Amino acid sequence: MLMTLIQKEIMHHILSVRFVALLLMCVLLIPLTLSINYRKYSQNLVDYQESVKREQTEAKENPPNAQDPNVEVSKFFLKPTPLSVFANGLEEALPTYLGMTRNGVRQGSAGVAQASLAYALGNLDFLFIVGTVFSLLAFLFTFDAVAGEREAGTLRINLSNSLPRDVFLWSKLVGGYIVFVIPFLVSFLFGLLLIVWQGFPLGEFKIAMPVLGLTLVSLLYIAVFFAIGVFISTYLDNSKTALIVAFTFWVFAVLIAPRGAFVVAKLVAPTRTEQAVYMAKTVLRNNLTKDKEEKVWKKVTETMSIGEGVGVNLSDPETQRKLDEVRGPINEQFRLAYQNQAGKIDRDYQREKDRQEQVGEMLSRIAPTASLTYFAMNLTQTGKLKRDTYFQAGERYYDQLDDSYFSEISDDALAQVLQVMSRLNDDSESETEEIPPPPVLTEPSLSDTLRRSAIDVFLLGFFALVFTAVAFLKFFRSDI
């Protein structure tokens, strides 16, 4: 009996106008979007490779003057990920590189700096199609599942026979879901074949498994909105009213709640700006440098006047050695002082940002669209995990430069004179040979990604089960 009703429901949907709309969306949107985004990724990869090559060439031809605390002595570029074809996520919002200066890490321009208007309109990718377009189509398939039958009077006729109510409702859910997901999966497969033909590395395990996970979570997300649609349909007697309520729910769940949560988070947990933090560290360095110069000159004057008399020959190696012995402890003292105080500024700012983001994430997860977005971005390495890994790698690289390179540079005037004389002698190695190369950004493992995203999968499953169960309970208790 269940299979017969499912077949009937499938034929009902196939012969409807809504199925034509679904088919057009699948055939046109998914393959075309995947193809366009893969070409965009290919161009971003070429730009990344050219940027790295150009930076290496410029560093050899024109070594940076690290004496200036605001000069970027090295750049850590962000390599685009091929999985951004499916979900652009934060890829365009992240800085293209992290510049290493003595004042700290400076963020390079983001992709949105060149295409801010396009970014404001949103990304058209697979995640957007599933999260926004197909969630609305799912409501169009289910808003009259029960309300339409009740309004037409066929529900009373069907249930007057020996037809269990659970079988009737399952046929509505399963039949509509099958009709919905088959065109979706076929068009998605066609889109995958299209980008594989263009060169997408789907055969690699680290690519294939996230794509499979993205497919499964998309099916679960669609099931959530099918359950919500049936839930709304069981509570209302009129199909037009059910459509209005379903559309209102969609606007709140898809468009308002995920964005509004972070607006509320900014009010609940405000933070400073990135520029304000950078300026605070610049002021800190300038103040410490001024104090250090005074101590260095005082110590040098005392030492050289006692040991060498009034005249001092700065070109004499022995004199330079004595000056280094005097300056060394003071430089190290102030370097550690700046490192500790600047680190405190960074840690406080990071705590502010983390708290605000956690509040926004927590509030946004009341909508299933947020869970889909977070999980998809983590799978495709374009979300919070990629961002955190990128910035943490940049901080580690800066610490490495600070220990092996920046710590050897002094701001006092005497040190600058000695360094100029050293360059004129041309006996030391070039600065670029002393600078460690940027690290290779390691991506989180699939198991780590799934572990961090388990809450989002749980919430999607929870939404699907709860709305399905409530729909059945309401339908069982309804007076037909």
PDB file of N, CA, C and O in Angstrom, residues 207-258:
ATOM      1  N   ILE A 207      39.768  15.305  -2.110  1.00  0.00           N
ATOM      2  CA  ILE A 207      38.747  16.080  -2.815  1.00  0.00           C
ATOM      3  C   ILE A 207      37.440  15.295  -2.882  1.00  0.00           C
ATOM      4  O   ILE A 207      36.354  15.841  -2.649  1.00  0.00           O
ATOM      5  N   ALA A 208      37.552  14.002  -3.185  1.00  0.00           N
ATOM      6  CA  ALA A 208      36.353  13.181  -3.393  1.00  0.00           C
ATOM      7  C   ALA A 208      35.533  13.037  -2.109  1.00  0.00           C
ATOM      8  O   ALA A 208      34.297  13.110  -2.143  1.00  0.00           O
ATOM      9  N   MET A 209      36.193  12.825  -0.971  1.00  0.00           N
ATOM     10  CA  MET A 209      35.455  12.614   0.275  1.00  0.00           C
ATOM     11  C   MET A 209      34.686  13.857   0.733  1.00  0.00           C
ATOM     12  O   MET A 209      33.522  13.755   1.124  1.00  0.00           O
ATOM     13  N   PRO A 210      35.291  15.049   0.691  1.00  0.00           N
ATOM     14  CA  PRO A 210      34.481  16.233   1.017  1.00  0.00           C
ATOM     15  C   PRO A 210      33.308  16.450   0.067  1.00  0.00           C
ATOM     16  O   PRO A 210      32.235  16.897   0.497  1.00  0.00           O
ATOM     17  N   VAL A 211      33.490  16.133  -1.222  1.00  0.00           N
ATOM     18  CA  VAL A 211      32.378  16.274  -2.169  1.00  0.00           C
ATOM     19  C   VAL A 211      31.253  15.309  -1.806  1.00  0.00           C
ATOM     20  O   VAL A 211      30.066  15.669  -1.846  1.00  0.00           O
ATOM     21  N   LEU A 212      31.614  14.074  -1.430  1.00  0.00           N
ATOM     22  CA  LEU A 212      30.607  13.110  -0.991  1.00  0.00           C
ATOM     23  C   LEU A 212      29.907  13.596   0.273  1.00  0.00           C
ATOM     24  O   LEU A 212      28.673  13.511   0.389  1.00  0.00           O
ATOM     25  N   GLY A 213      30.676  14.102   1.228  1.00  0.00           N
ATOM     26  CA  GLY A 213      30.068  14.631   2.450  1.00  0.00           C
ATOM     27  C   GLY A 213      29.166  15.814   2.176  1.00  0.00           C
ATOM     28  O   GLY A 213      28.099  15.946   2.792  1.00  0.00           O
ATOM     29  N   LEU A 214      29.565  16.663   1.226  1.00  0.00           N
ATOM     30  CA  LEU A 214      28.733  17.807   0.865  1.00  0.00           C
ATOM     31  C   LEU A 214      27.417  17.354   0.236  1.00  0.00           C
ATOM     32  O   LEU A 214      26.357  17.946   0.483  1.00  0.00           O
ATOM     33  N   THR A 215      27.481  16.299  -0.560  1.00  0.00           N
ATOM     34  CA  THR A 215      26.261  15.755  -1.176  1.00  0.00           C
ATOM     35  C   THR A 215      25.308  15.215  -0.119  1.00  0.00           C
ATOM     36  O   THR A 215      24.097  15.494  -0.144  1.00  0.00           O
ATOM     37  N   LEU A 216      25.845  14.461   0.822  1.00  0.00           N
ATOM     38  CA  LEU A 216      25.000  13.864   1.862  1.00  0.00           C
ATOM     39  C   LEU A 216      24.372  14.928   2.761  1.00  0.00           C
ATOM     40  O   LEU A 216      23.183  14.832   3.113  1.00  0.00           O
ATOM     41  N   VAL A 217      25.158  15.926   3.137  1.00  0.00           N
ATOM     42  CA  VAL A 217      24.596  16.948   4.021  1.00  0.00           C
ATOM     43  C   VAL A 217      23.577  17.808   3.271  1.00  0.00           C
ATOM     44  O   VAL A 217      22.618  18.312   3.876  1.00  0.00           O
ATOM     45  N   SER A 218      23.737  17.944   1.958  1.00  0.00           N
ATOM     46  CA  SER A 218      22.735  18.670   1.168  1.00  0.00           C
ATOM     47  C   SER A 218      21.418  17.911   1.147  1.00  0.00           C
ATOM     48  O   SER A 218      20.337  18.509   1.264  1.00  0.00           O
ATOM     49  N   LEU A 219      21.498  16.593   1.010  1.00  0.00           N
ATOM     50  CA  LEU A 219      20.279  15.778   1.040  1.00  0.00           C
ATOM     51  C   LEU A 219      19.602  15.856   2.398  1.00  0.00           C
ATOM     52  O   LEU A 219      18.365  15.910   2.490  1.00  0.00           O
ATOM     53  N   LEU A 220      20.408  15.879   3.458  1.00  0.00           N
ATOM     54  CA  LEU A 220      19.836  16.006   4.802  1.00  0.00           C
ATOM     55  C   LEU A 220      19.178  17.368   4.980  1.00  0.00           C
ATOM     56  O   LEU A 220      18.090  17.482   5.579  1.00  0.00           O
ATOM     57  N   TYR A 221      19.807  18.404   4.469  1.00  0.00           N
ATOM     58  CA  TYR A 221      19.250  19.754   4.574  1.00  0.00           C
ATOM     59  C   TYR A 221      17.920  19.862   3.825  1.00  0.00           C
ATOM     60  O   TYR A 221      16.955  20.461   4.326  1.00  0.00           O
ATOM     61  N   ILE A 222      17.850  19.281   2.643  1.00  0.00           N
ATOM     62  CA  ILE A 222      16.590  19.283   1.889  1.00  0.00           C
ATOM     63  C   ILE A 222      15.509  18.525   2.656  1.00  0.00           C
ATOM     64  O   ILE A 222      14.339  18.924   2.687  1.00  0.00           O
ATOM     65  N   ALA A 223      15.906  17.412   3.296  1.00  0.00           N
ATOM     66  CA  ALA A 223      14.949  16.640   4.099  1.00  0.00           C
ATOM     67  C   ALA A 223      14.400  17.473   5.256  1.00  0.00           C
ATOM     68  O   ALA A 223      13.225  17.339   5.629  1.00  0.00           O
ATOM     69  N   VAL A 224      15.249  18.340   5.838  1.00  0.00           N
ATOM     70  CA  VAL A 224      14.781  19.209   6.920  1.00  0.00           C
ATOM     71  C   VAL A 224      13.653  20.104   6.435  1.00  0.00           C
ATOM     72  O   VAL A 224      12.603  20.237   7.096  1.00  0.00           O
ATOM     73  N   PHE A 225      13.813  20.711   5.267  1.00  0.00           N
ATOM     74  CA  PHE A 225      12.782  21.627   4.782  1.00  0.00           C
ATOM     75  C   PHE A 225      11.550  20.871   4.277  1.00  0.00           C
ATOM     76  O   PHE A 225      10.445  21.422   4.307  1.00  0.00           O
ATOM     77  N   PHE A 226      11.726  19.637   3.831  1.00  0.00           N
ATOM     78  CA  PHE A 226      10.558  18.820   3.524  1.00  0.00           C
ATOM     79  C   PHE A 226       9.767  18.541   4.796  1.00  0.00           C
ATOM     80  O   PHE A 226       8.529  18.619   4.805  1.00  0.00           O
ATOM     81  N   ALA A 227      10.462  18.237   5.875  1.00  0.00           N
ATOM     82  CA  ALA A 227       9.781  17.973   7.140  1.00  0.00           C
ATOM     83  C   ALA A 227       9.078  19.231   7.656  1.00  0.00           C
ATOM     84  O   ALA A 227       7.946  19.166   8.152  1.00  0.00           O
ATOM     85  N   ILE A 228       9.736  20.381   7.526  1.00  0.00           N
ATOM     86  CA  ILE A 228       9.115  21.627   7.972  1.00  0.00           C
ATOM     87  C   ILE A 228       7.887  21.948   7.128  1.00  0.00           C
ATOM     88  O   ILE A 228       6.841  22.387   7.646  1.00  0.00           O
ATOM     89  N   GLY A 229       7.987  21.727   5.797  1.00  0.00           N
ATOM     90  CA  GLY A 229       6.855  21.990   4.925  1.00  0.00           C
ATOM     91  C   GLY A 229       5.651  21.126   5.251  1.00  0.00           C
ATOM     92  O   GLY A 229       4.510  21.612   5.299  1.00  0.00           O
ATOM     93  N   VAL A 230       5.892  19.855   5.495  1.00  0.00           N
ATOM     94  CA  VAL A 230       4.797  18.957   5.864  1.00  0.00           C
ATOM     95  C   VAL A 230       4.236  19.334   7.230  1.00  0.00           C
ATOM     96  O   VAL A 230       3.018  19.278   7.466  1.00  0.00           O
ATOM     97  N   PHE A 231       5.103  19.721   8.139  1.00  0.00           N
ATOM     98  CA  PHE A 231       4.666  20.169   9.462  1.00  0.00           C
ATOM     99  C   PHE A 231       3.707  21.354   9.343  1.00  0.00           C
ATOM    100  O   PHE A 231       2.647  21.387   9.986  1.00  0.00           O
ATOM    101  N   ILE A 232       4.068  22.344   8.525  1.00  0.00           N
ATOM    102  CA  ILE A 232       3.196  23.509   8.328  1.00  0.00           C
ATOM    103  C   ILE A 232       1.882  23.085   7.675  1.00  0.00           C
ATOM    104  O   ILE A 232       0.798  23.557   8.049  1.00  0.00           O
ATOM    105  N   SER A 233       1.972  22.176   6.718  1.00  0.00           N
ATOM    106  CA  SER A 233       0.776  21.752   5.988  1.00  0.00           C
ATOM    107  C   SER A 233      -0.210  21.003   6.875  1.00  0.00           C
ATOM    108  O   SER A 233      -1.425  21.093   6.673  1.00  0.00           O
ATOM    109  N   THR A 234       0.272  20.279   7.869  1.00  0.00           N
ATOM    110  CA  THR A 234      -0.627  19.532   8.751  1.00  0.00           C
ATOM    111  C   THR A 234      -1.364  20.448   9.736  1.00  0.00           C
ATOM    112  O   THR A 234      -2.419  20.083  10.241  1.00  0.00           O
ATOM    113  N   TYR A 235      -0.809  21.612  10.008  1.00  0.00           N
ATOM    114  CA  TYR A 235      -1.400  22.514  10.990  1.00  0.00           C
ATOM    115  C   TYR A 235      -2.432  23.463  10.388  1.00  0.00           C
ATOM    116  O   TYR A 235      -3.169  24.112  11.121  1.00  0.00           O
ATOM    117  N   LEU A 236      -2.445  23.574   9.053  1.00  0.00           N
ATOM    118  CA  LEU A 236      -3.331  24.548   8.412  1.00  0.00           C
ATOM    119  C   LEU A 236      -4.309  23.851   7.473  1.00  0.00           C
ATOM    120  O   LEU A 236      -3.967  22.840   6.850  1.00  0.00           O
ATOM    121  N   ASP A 237      -5.517  24.396   7.388  1.00  0.00           N
ATOM    122  CA  ASP A 237      -6.550  23.798   6.544  1.00  0.00           C
ATOM    123  C   ASP A 237      -6.563  24.366   5.131  1.00  0.00           C
ATOM    124  O   ASP A 237      -7.099  23.741   4.220  1.00  0.00           O
ATOM    125  N   ASN A 238      -5.994  25.536   4.943  1.00  0.00           N
ATOM    126  CA  ASN A 238      -6.043  26.201   3.652  1.00  0.00           C
ATOM    127  C   ASN A 238      -4.654  26.214   3.021  1.00  0.00           C
ATOM    128  O   ASN A 238      -3.675  26.602   3.668  1.00  0.00           O
ATOM    129  N   SER A 239      -4.549  25.811   1.759  1.00  0.00           N
ATOM    130  CA  SER A 239      -3.252  25.717   1.097  1.00  0.00           C
ATOM    131  C   SER A 239      -2.627  27.081   0.858  1.00  0.00           C
ATOM    132  O   SER A 239      -1.395  27.240   0.925  1.00  0.00           O
ATOM    133  N   LYS A 240      -3.455  28.108   0.599  1.00  0.00           N
ATOM    134  CA  LYS A 240      -2.908  29.443   0.393  1.00  0.00           C
ATOM    135  C   LYS A 240      -2.300  29.984   1.677  1.00  0.00           C
ATOM    136  O   LYS A 240      -1.222  30.590   1.671  1.00  0.00           O
ATOM    137  N   THR A 241      -2.985  29.745   2.769  1.00  0.00           N
ATOM    138  CA  THR A 241      -2.438  30.164   4.058  1.00  0.00           C
ATOM    139  C   THR A 241      -1.151  29.412   4.370  1.00  0.00           C
ATOM    140  O   THR A 241      -0.184  29.984   4.887  1.00  0.00           O
ATOM    141  N   ALA A 242      -1.134  28.126   4.045  1.00  0.00           N
ATOM    142  CA  ALA A 242       0.064  27.318   4.266  1.00  0.00           C
ATOM    143  C   ALA A 242       1.239  27.842   3.440  1.00  0.00           C
ATOM    144  O   ALA A 242       2.378  27.867   3.909  1.00  0.00           O
ATOM    145  N   LEU A 243       0.966  28.277   2.212  1.00  0.00           N
ATOM    146  CA  LEU A 243       2.031  28.820   1.356  1.00  0.00           C
ATOM    147  C   LEU A 243       2.588  30.109   1.953  1.00  0.00           C
ATOM    148  O   LEU A 243       3.815  30.317   1.979  1.00  0.00           O
ATOM    149  N   ILE A 244       1.712  30.971   2.447  1.00  0.00           N
ATOM    150  CA  ILE A 244       2.162  32.229   3.043  1.00  0.00           C
ATOM    151  C   ILE A 244       2.999  31.969   4.295  1.00  0.00           C
ATOM    152  O   ILE A 244       4.053  32.575   4.498  1.00  0.00           O
ATOM    153  N   VAL A 245       2.528  31.061   5.132  1.00  0.00           N
ATOM    154  CA  VAL A 245       3.262  30.732   6.357  1.00  0.00           C
ATOM    155  C   VAL A 245       4.607  30.097   6.025  1.00  0.00           C
ATOM    156  O   VAL A 245       5.640  30.423   6.638  1.00  0.00           O
ATOM    157  N   ALA A 246       4.605  29.199   5.036  1.00  0.00           N
ATOM    158  CA  ALA A 246       5.854  28.548   4.639  1.00  0.00           C
ATOM    159  C   ALA A 246       6.857  29.568   4.102  1.00  0.00           C
ATOM    160  O   ALA A 246       8.057  29.515   4.431  1.00  0.00           O
ATOM    161  N   PHE A 247       6.392  30.492   3.283  1.00  0.00           N
ATOM    162  CA  PHE A 247       7.290  31.499   2.734  1.00  0.00           C
ATOM    163  C   PHE A 247       7.818  32.414   3.830  1.00  0.00           C
ATOM    164  O   PHE A 247       9.007  32.792   3.832  1.00  0.00           O
ATOM    165  N   THR A 248       6.957  32.776   4.788  1.00  0.00           N
ATOM    166  CA  THR A 248       7.403  33.608   5.909  1.00  0.00           C
ATOM    167  C   THR A 248       8.463  32.885   6.733  1.00  0.00           C
ATOM    168  O   THR A 248       9.475  33.488   7.137  1.00  0.00           O
ATOM    169  N   PHE A 249       8.238  31.610   6.984  1.00  0.00           N
ATOM    170  CA  PHE A 249       9.215  30.814   7.724  1.00  0.00           C
ATOM    171  C   PHE A 249      10.531  30.748   6.961  1.00  0.00           C
ATOM    172  O   PHE A 249      11.606  30.848   7.545  1.00  0.00           O
ATOM    173  N   TRP A 250      10.456  30.581   5.630  1.00  0.00           N
ATOM    174  CA  TRP A 250      11.674  30.512   4.812  1.00  0.00           C
ATOM    175  C   TRP A 250      12.466  31.808   4.885  1.00  0.00           C
ATOM    176  O   TRP A 250      13.694  31.795   5.007  1.00  0.00           O
ATOM    177  N   VAL A 251      11.780  32.938   4.811  1.00  0.00           N
ATOM    178  CA  VAL A 251      12.451  34.237   4.894  1.00  0.00           C
ATOM    179  C   VAL A 251      13.184  34.375   6.223  1.00  0.00           C
ATOM    180  O   VAL A 251      14.341  34.814   6.273  1.00  0.00           O
ATOM    181  N   PHE A 252      12.531  33.963   7.299  1.00  0.00           N
ATOM    182  CA  PHE A 252      13.162  34.077   8.611  1.00  0.00           C
ATOM    183  C   PHE A 252      14.334  33.101   8.743  1.00  0.00           C
ATOM    184  O   PHE A 252      15.419  33.477   9.185  1.00  0.00           O
ATOM    185  N   ALA A 253      14.121  31.833   8.360  1.00  0.00           N
ATOM    186  CA  ALA A 253      15.130  30.795   8.581  1.00  0.00           C
ATOM    187  C   ALA A 253      16.329  30.944   7.660  1.00  0.00           C
ATOM    188  O   ALA A 253      17.458  30.630   8.052  1.00  0.00           O
ATOM    189  N   VAL A 254      16.109  31.409   6.431  1.00  0.00           N
ATOM    190  CA  VAL A 254      17.191  31.447   5.444  1.00  0.00           C
ATOM    191  C   VAL A 254      17.819  32.825   5.326  1.00  0.00           C
ATOM    192  O   VAL A 254      19.042  32.951   5.216  1.00  0.00           O
ATOM    193  N   LEU A 255      17.024  33.867   5.380  1.00  0.00           N
ATOM    194  CA  LEU A 255      17.530  35.207   5.107  1.00  0.00           C
ATOM    195  C   LEU A 255      17.796  36.042   6.350  1.00  0.00           C
ATOM    196  O   LEU A 255      18.755  36.807   6.381  1.00  0.00           O
ATOM    197  N   ILE A 256      16.965  35.905   7.361  1.00  0.00           N
ATOM    198  CA  ILE A 256      17.058  36.816   8.501  1.00  0.00           C
ATOM    199  C   ILE A 256      17.870  36.244   9.658  1.00  0.00           C
ATOM    200  O   ILE A 256      18.823  36.879  10.137  1.00  0.00           O
ATOM    201  N   ALA A 257      17.508  35.057  10.120  1.00  0.00           N
ATOM    202  CA  ALA A 257      18.120  34.510  11.341  1.00  0.00           C
ATOM    203  C   ALA A 257      19.640  34.374  11.256  1.00  0.00           C
ATOM    204  O   ALA A 257      20.350  34.802  12.182  1.00  0.00           O
ATOM    205  N   PRO A 258      20.217  33.781  10.170  1.00  0.00           N
ATOM    206  CA  PRO A 258      21.678  33.645  10.145  1.00  0.00           C
ATOM    207  C   PRO A 258      22.416  34.978  10.176  1.00  0.00           C
ATOM    208  O   PRO A 258      23.467  35.102  10.808  1.00  0.00           O
TER     209      PRO A 258
END
